[in-house]
Amino acid sequence: IAEAGMDYGLEVSWLPSYGPEMRSGTSNCHVRLSSRPVDSPLVARSHVLIALNEPSLRKFLPAVLPGGMVLYNGTDVPEDLRRGDVTLYTLPFFEIADREGTAKAGNIVALGALLEATGLLPLEVVDHAMARVIRSDKWLEIDRRALSRGIEAVRSLKTQPSKEPCHA
C-alpha cells in the first residue's frame, strides 16, 4: 500500500510495530496516504482497518471512525464486536489464498479486497509496485492471483443485499 501510494504521487507514512506481539499476537502497521503532507505517522483514529485475526479486531476496532470500513479475516464477527456505524467485510483471506496454493498470500487477498472495497488506489499502480518489490517471478504470479481473488471476493459480496455484516 505504501509503495503504491508513493508511486501514485501521494504523501505516505508507514509505521510498523514488531514488538513482542509478533508471535501470534496483535502486531500492526499504521499506513497513511494523503494528498497533503502527513503530519504524524501515528494513526489514532482510522478510516479503514484490516484485521487479520480476532485479537487485532478487538484491539483496533474501537479506533475506526464512524462511517469507516473494516475488512476482517474470518467467516463471522463475534456479536460483541459488531458495529452498525462501519461497513464490515468478513472474508477468510488465508483460506481464499490457500485455494491458489499458498495461504501465505492471505495478506495480498486482503489487499485486493481493500482495493475493491475502497477504490483507494488504481490496480495498475498496485501491480506495478508489487512487480518492483517482489523479486521472484513465482511469488509475483501467486500474489497477482491472490490480489484478483480478493477483488473478486468483495465484488461477490457487494452483489448480496444484506443489513448484516458481509460474509463470504
mmCIF file of C-alpha atoms in Angstrom:
data_model
loop_
_atom_site.group_PDB
_atom_site.id
_atom_site.type_symbol
_atom_site.label_atom_id
_atom_site.label_comp_id
_atom_site.label_asym_id
_atom_site.label_seq_id
_atom_site.Cartn_x
_atom_site.Cartn_y
_atom_site.Cartn_z
ATOM 1 C CA ILE A 1 0.000 0.000 0.000
ATOM 2 C CA ALA A 2 2.758 2.424 0.969
ATOM 3 C CA GLU A 3 4.872 1.674 -2.110
ATOM 4 C CA ALA A 4 1.899 2.016 -4.434
ATOM 5 C CA GLY A 5 0.810 5.210 -2.686
ATOM 6 C CA MET A 6 4.229 6.757 -3.319
ATOM 7 C CA ASP A 7 4.108 5.620 -6.953
ATOM 8 C CA TYR A 8 0.727 7.326 -7.244
ATOM 9 C CA GLY A 9 2.215 10.606 -6.034
ATOM 10 C CA LEU A 10 0.672 10.598 -2.570
ATOM 11 C CA GLU A 11 2.301 11.569 0.683
ATOM 12 C CA VAL A 12 2.873 8.364 2.646
ATOM 13 C CA SER A 13 3.825 7.283 6.132
ATOM 14 C CA TRP A 14 4.362 3.686 7.157
ATOM 15 C CA LEU A 15 4.918 2.727 10.777
ATOM 16 C CA PRO A 16 5.127 -0.997 11.565
ATOM 17 C CA SER A 17 5.111 -2.399 15.084
ATOM 18 C CA TYR A 18 7.109 -5.584 15.539
ATOM 19 C CA GLY A 19 7.200 -5.831 19.307
ATOM 20 C CA PRO A 20 6.675 -8.905 21.458
ATOM 21 C CA GLU A 21 3.230 -9.172 19.858
ATOM 22 C CA MET A 22 4.841 -10.605 16.739
ATOM 23 C CA ARG A 23 4.412 -14.206 17.874
ATOM 24 C CA SER A 24 0.673 -14.857 17.449
ATOM 25 C CA GLY A 25 -0.400 -11.513 18.810
ATOM 26 C CA THR A 26 -1.575 -8.174 17.505
ATOM 27 C CA SER A 27 1.376 -6.773 15.597
ATOM 28 C CA ASN A 28 0.273 -3.881 13.448
ATOM 29 C CA CYS A 29 1.236 -1.315 10.873
ATOM 30 C CA HIS A 30 -0.105 2.190 10.504
ATOM 31 C CA VAL A 31 -0.215 3.428 6.907
ATOM 32 C CA ARG A 32 -1.292 6.918 5.963
ATOM 33 C CA LEU A 33 -1.902 8.099 2.408
ATOM 34 C CA SER A 34 -2.688 11.733 1.744
ATOM 35 C CA SER A 35 -2.579 14.381 -0.948
ATOM 36 C CA ARG A 36 -1.167 16.722 1.728
ATOM 37 C CA PRO A 37 1.948 16.288 3.874
ATOM 38 C CA VAL A 38 1.465 13.711 6.631
ATOM 39 C CA ASP A 39 1.999 15.379 9.997
ATOM 40 C CA SER A 40 2.411 12.190 12.042
ATOM 41 C CA PRO A 41 2.891 8.528 11.205
ATOM 42 C CA LEU A 42 0.641 7.502 14.115
ATOM 43 C CA VAL A 43 -2.976 6.741 13.372
ATOM 44 C CA ALA A 44 -5.141 7.385 16.418
ATOM 45 C CA ARG A 45 -8.469 7.142 14.557
ATOM 46 C CA SER A 46 -8.608 5.251 11.288
ATOM 47 C CA HIS A 47 -10.895 5.251 8.283
ATOM 48 C CA VAL A 48 -10.005 1.660 7.401
ATOM 49 C CA LEU A 49 -8.950 -1.369 9.424
ATOM 50 C CA ILE A 50 -7.703 -4.660 8.049
ATOM 51 C CA ALA A 51 -7.788 -7.155 10.919
ATOM 52 C CA LEU A 52 -6.164 -10.495 10.179
ATOM 53 C CA ASN A 53 -7.212 -12.091 13.484
ATOM 54 C CA GLU A 54 -9.731 -11.625 16.282
ATOM 55 C CA PRO A 55 -7.256 -10.169 18.820
ATOM 56 C CA SER A 56 -6.405 -7.445 16.294
ATOM 57 C CA LEU A 57 -10.073 -6.785 15.619
ATOM 58 C CA ARG A 58 -10.715 -6.440 19.350
ATOM 59 C CA LYS A 59 -7.753 -4.124 19.853
ATOM 60 C CA PHE A 60 -8.187 -1.803 16.863
ATOM 61 C CA LEU A 61 -11.921 -1.764 16.055
ATOM 62 C CA PRO A 62 -12.692 0.966 18.624
ATOM 63 C CA ALA A 63 -10.329 3.320 16.763
ATOM 64 C CA VAL A 64 -12.233 3.064 13.455
ATOM 65 C CA LEU A 65 -14.144 6.252 12.745
ATOM 66 C CA PRO A 66 -17.919 6.114 12.260
ATOM 67 C CA GLY A 67 -18.517 5.663 8.551
ATOM 68 C CA GLY A 68 -15.223 3.776 8.256
ATOM 69 C CA MET A 69 -14.572 0.332 6.894
ATOM 70 C CA VAL A 70 -13.348 -2.931 8.415
ATOM 71 C CA LEU A 71 -12.026 -5.904 6.461
ATOM 72 C CA TYR A 72 -11.822 -8.914 8.760
ATOM 73 C CA ASN A 73 -10.142 -12.239 8.085
ATOM 74 C CA GLY A 74 -12.841 -14.610 9.219
ATOM 75 C CA THR A 75 -16.227 -16.031 8.496
ATOM 76 C CA ASP A 76 -18.150 -14.313 11.287
ATOM 77 C CA VAL A 77 -17.646 -11.410 13.667
ATOM 78 C CA PRO A 78 -18.303 -12.015 17.366
ATOM 79 C CA GLU A 79 -21.565 -10.368 18.458
ATOM 80 C CA ASP A 80 -19.788 -8.082 20.937
ATOM 81 C CA LEU A 81 -17.655 -6.630 18.111
ATOM 82 C CA ARG A 82 -20.408 -5.703 15.666
ATOM 83 C CA ARG A 83 -20.816 -2.027 14.920
ATOM 84 C CA GLY A 84 -23.622 -0.539 12.909
ATOM 85 C CA ASP A 85 -21.671 2.601 12.063
ATOM 86 C CA VAL A 86 -18.960 0.956 9.926
ATOM 87 C CA THR A 87 -19.010 -1.075 6.728
ATOM 88 C CA LEU A 88 -17.792 -4.560 7.558
ATOM 89 C CA TYR A 89 -16.482 -7.214 5.191
ATOM 90 C CA THR A 90 -15.705 -10.639 6.597
ATOM 91 C CA LEU A 91 -13.666 -12.827 4.277
ATOM 92 C CA PRO A 92 -11.379 -15.761 5.043
ATOM 93 C CA PHE A 93 -8.345 -14.171 3.344
ATOM 94 C CA PHE A 94 -5.939 -17.012 4.092
ATOM 95 C CA GLU A 95 -8.398 -19.727 3.033
ATOM 96 C CA ILE A 96 -9.000 -17.883 -0.231
ATOM 97 C CA ALA A 97 -5.237 -17.667 -0.774
ATOM 98 C CA ASP A 98 -4.825 -21.344 0.041
ATOM 99 C CA ARG A 99 -7.171 -22.160 -2.850
ATOM 100 C CA GLU A 100 -4.424 -20.691 -5.037
ATOM 101 C CA GLY A 101 -1.850 -22.994 -3.483
ATOM 102 C CA THR A 102 -0.438 -20.936 -0.637
ATOM 103 C CA ALA A 103 -2.065 -19.431 2.422
ATOM 104 C CA LYS A 104 0.994 -17.187 2.729
ATOM 105 C CA ALA A 105 -0.630 -14.827 0.221
ATOM 106 C CA GLY A 106 -3.608 -14.100 2.504
ATOM 107 C CA ASN A 107 -2.341 -10.589 3.105
ATOM 108 C CA ILE A 108 -2.435 -9.963 -0.648
ATOM 109 C CA VAL A 109 -6.013 -11.274 -0.825
ATOM 110 C CA ALA A 110 -6.767 -8.678 1.879
ATOM 111 C CA LEU A 111 -5.060 -6.019 -0.252
ATOM 112 C CA GLY A 112 -7.250 -6.920 -3.227
ATOM 113 C CA ALA A 113 -10.327 -6.769 -1.013
ATOM 114 C CA LEU A 114 -9.241 -3.344 0.230
ATOM 115 C CA LEU A 115 -8.733 -2.022 -3.294
ATOM 116 C CA GLU A 116 -12.154 -3.229 -4.435
ATOM 117 C CA ALA A 117 -13.980 -2.072 -1.311
ATOM 118 C CA THR A 118 -12.431 1.398 -1.185
ATOM 119 C CA GLY A 119 -11.064 2.320 -4.617
ATOM 120 C CA LEU A 120 -8.043 3.532 -2.640
ATOM 121 C CA LEU A 121 -5.533 3.102 -5.466
ATOM 122 C CA PRO A 122 -5.727 2.015 -9.098
ATOM 123 C CA LEU A 123 -4.994 -1.669 -9.631
ATOM 124 C CA GLU A 124 -2.315 -0.870 -12.222
ATOM 125 C CA VAL A 125 -0.378 1.222 -9.709
ATOM 126 C CA VAL A 126 -0.509 -1.554 -7.106
ATOM 127 C CA ASP A 127 0.532 -4.156 -9.677
ATOM 128 C CA HIS A 128 3.491 -2.006 -10.733
ATOM 129 C CA ALA A 129 4.596 -1.587 -7.103
ATOM 130 C CA MET A 130 4.278 -5.333 -6.495
ATOM 131 C CA ALA A 131 6.344 -6.083 -9.617
ATOM 132 C CA ARG A 132 9.057 -3.750 -8.326
ATOM 133 C CA VAL A 133 9.293 -5.107 -4.770
ATOM 134 C CA ILE A 134 8.631 -8.827 -5.347
ATOM 135 C CA ARG A 135 11.796 -10.248 -6.817
ATOM 136 C CA SER A 136 10.567 -13.776 -7.547
ATOM 137 C CA ASP A 137 8.517 -14.354 -10.709
ATOM 138 C CA LYS A 138 6.842 -17.297 -8.981
ATOM 139 C CA TRP A 139 5.728 -15.198 -5.986
ATOM 140 C CA LEU A 140 4.715 -12.275 -8.176
ATOM 141 C CA GLU A 141 2.367 -14.545 -10.111
ATOM 142 C CA ILE A 142 0.972 -16.049 -6.874
ATOM 143 C CA ASP A 143 0.419 -12.564 -5.466
ATOM 144 C CA ARG A 144 -1.251 -11.328 -8.647
ATOM 145 C CA ARG A 145 -3.709 -14.235 -8.492
ATOM 146 C CA ALA A 146 -4.282 -13.595 -4.761
ATOM 147 C CA LEU A 147 -4.931 -9.910 -5.446
ATOM 148 C CA SER A 148 -7.516 -10.874 -8.071
ATOM 149 C CA ARG A 149 -9.195 -13.299 -5.651
ATOM 150 C CA GLY A 150 -9.563 -10.550 -3.050
ATOM 151 C CA ILE A 151 -11.098 -8.222 -5.629
ATOM 152 C CA GLU A 152 -13.489 -10.955 -6.805
ATOM 153 C CA ALA A 153 -14.487 -11.846 -3.234
ATOM 154 C CA VAL A 154 -15.559 -8.278 -2.445
ATOM 155 C CA ARG A 155 -17.361 -7.941 -5.773
ATOM 156 C CA SER A 156 -19.379 -11.033 -4.954
ATOM 157 C CA LEU A 157 -20.256 -9.640 -1.516
ATOM 158 C CA LYS A 158 -21.363 -6.318 -2.983
ATOM 159 C CA THR A 159 -23.964 -8.121 -5.080
ATOM 160 C CA GLN A 160 -25.543 -9.729 -1.992
ATOM 161 C CA PRO A 161 -28.111 -7.387 -0.379
ATOM 162 C CA SER A 162 -27.859 -7.563 3.407
ATOM 163 C CA LYS A 163 -28.127 -5.422 6.520
ATOM 164 C CA GLU A 164 -25.834 -7.816 8.383
ATOM 165 C CA PRO A 165 -22.044 -7.891 8.063
ATOM 166 C CA CYS A 166 -20.918 -9.065 4.647
ATOM 167 C CA HIS A 167 -19.782 -12.696 4.709
ATOM 168 C CA ALA A 168 -18.102 -14.859 2.115
#
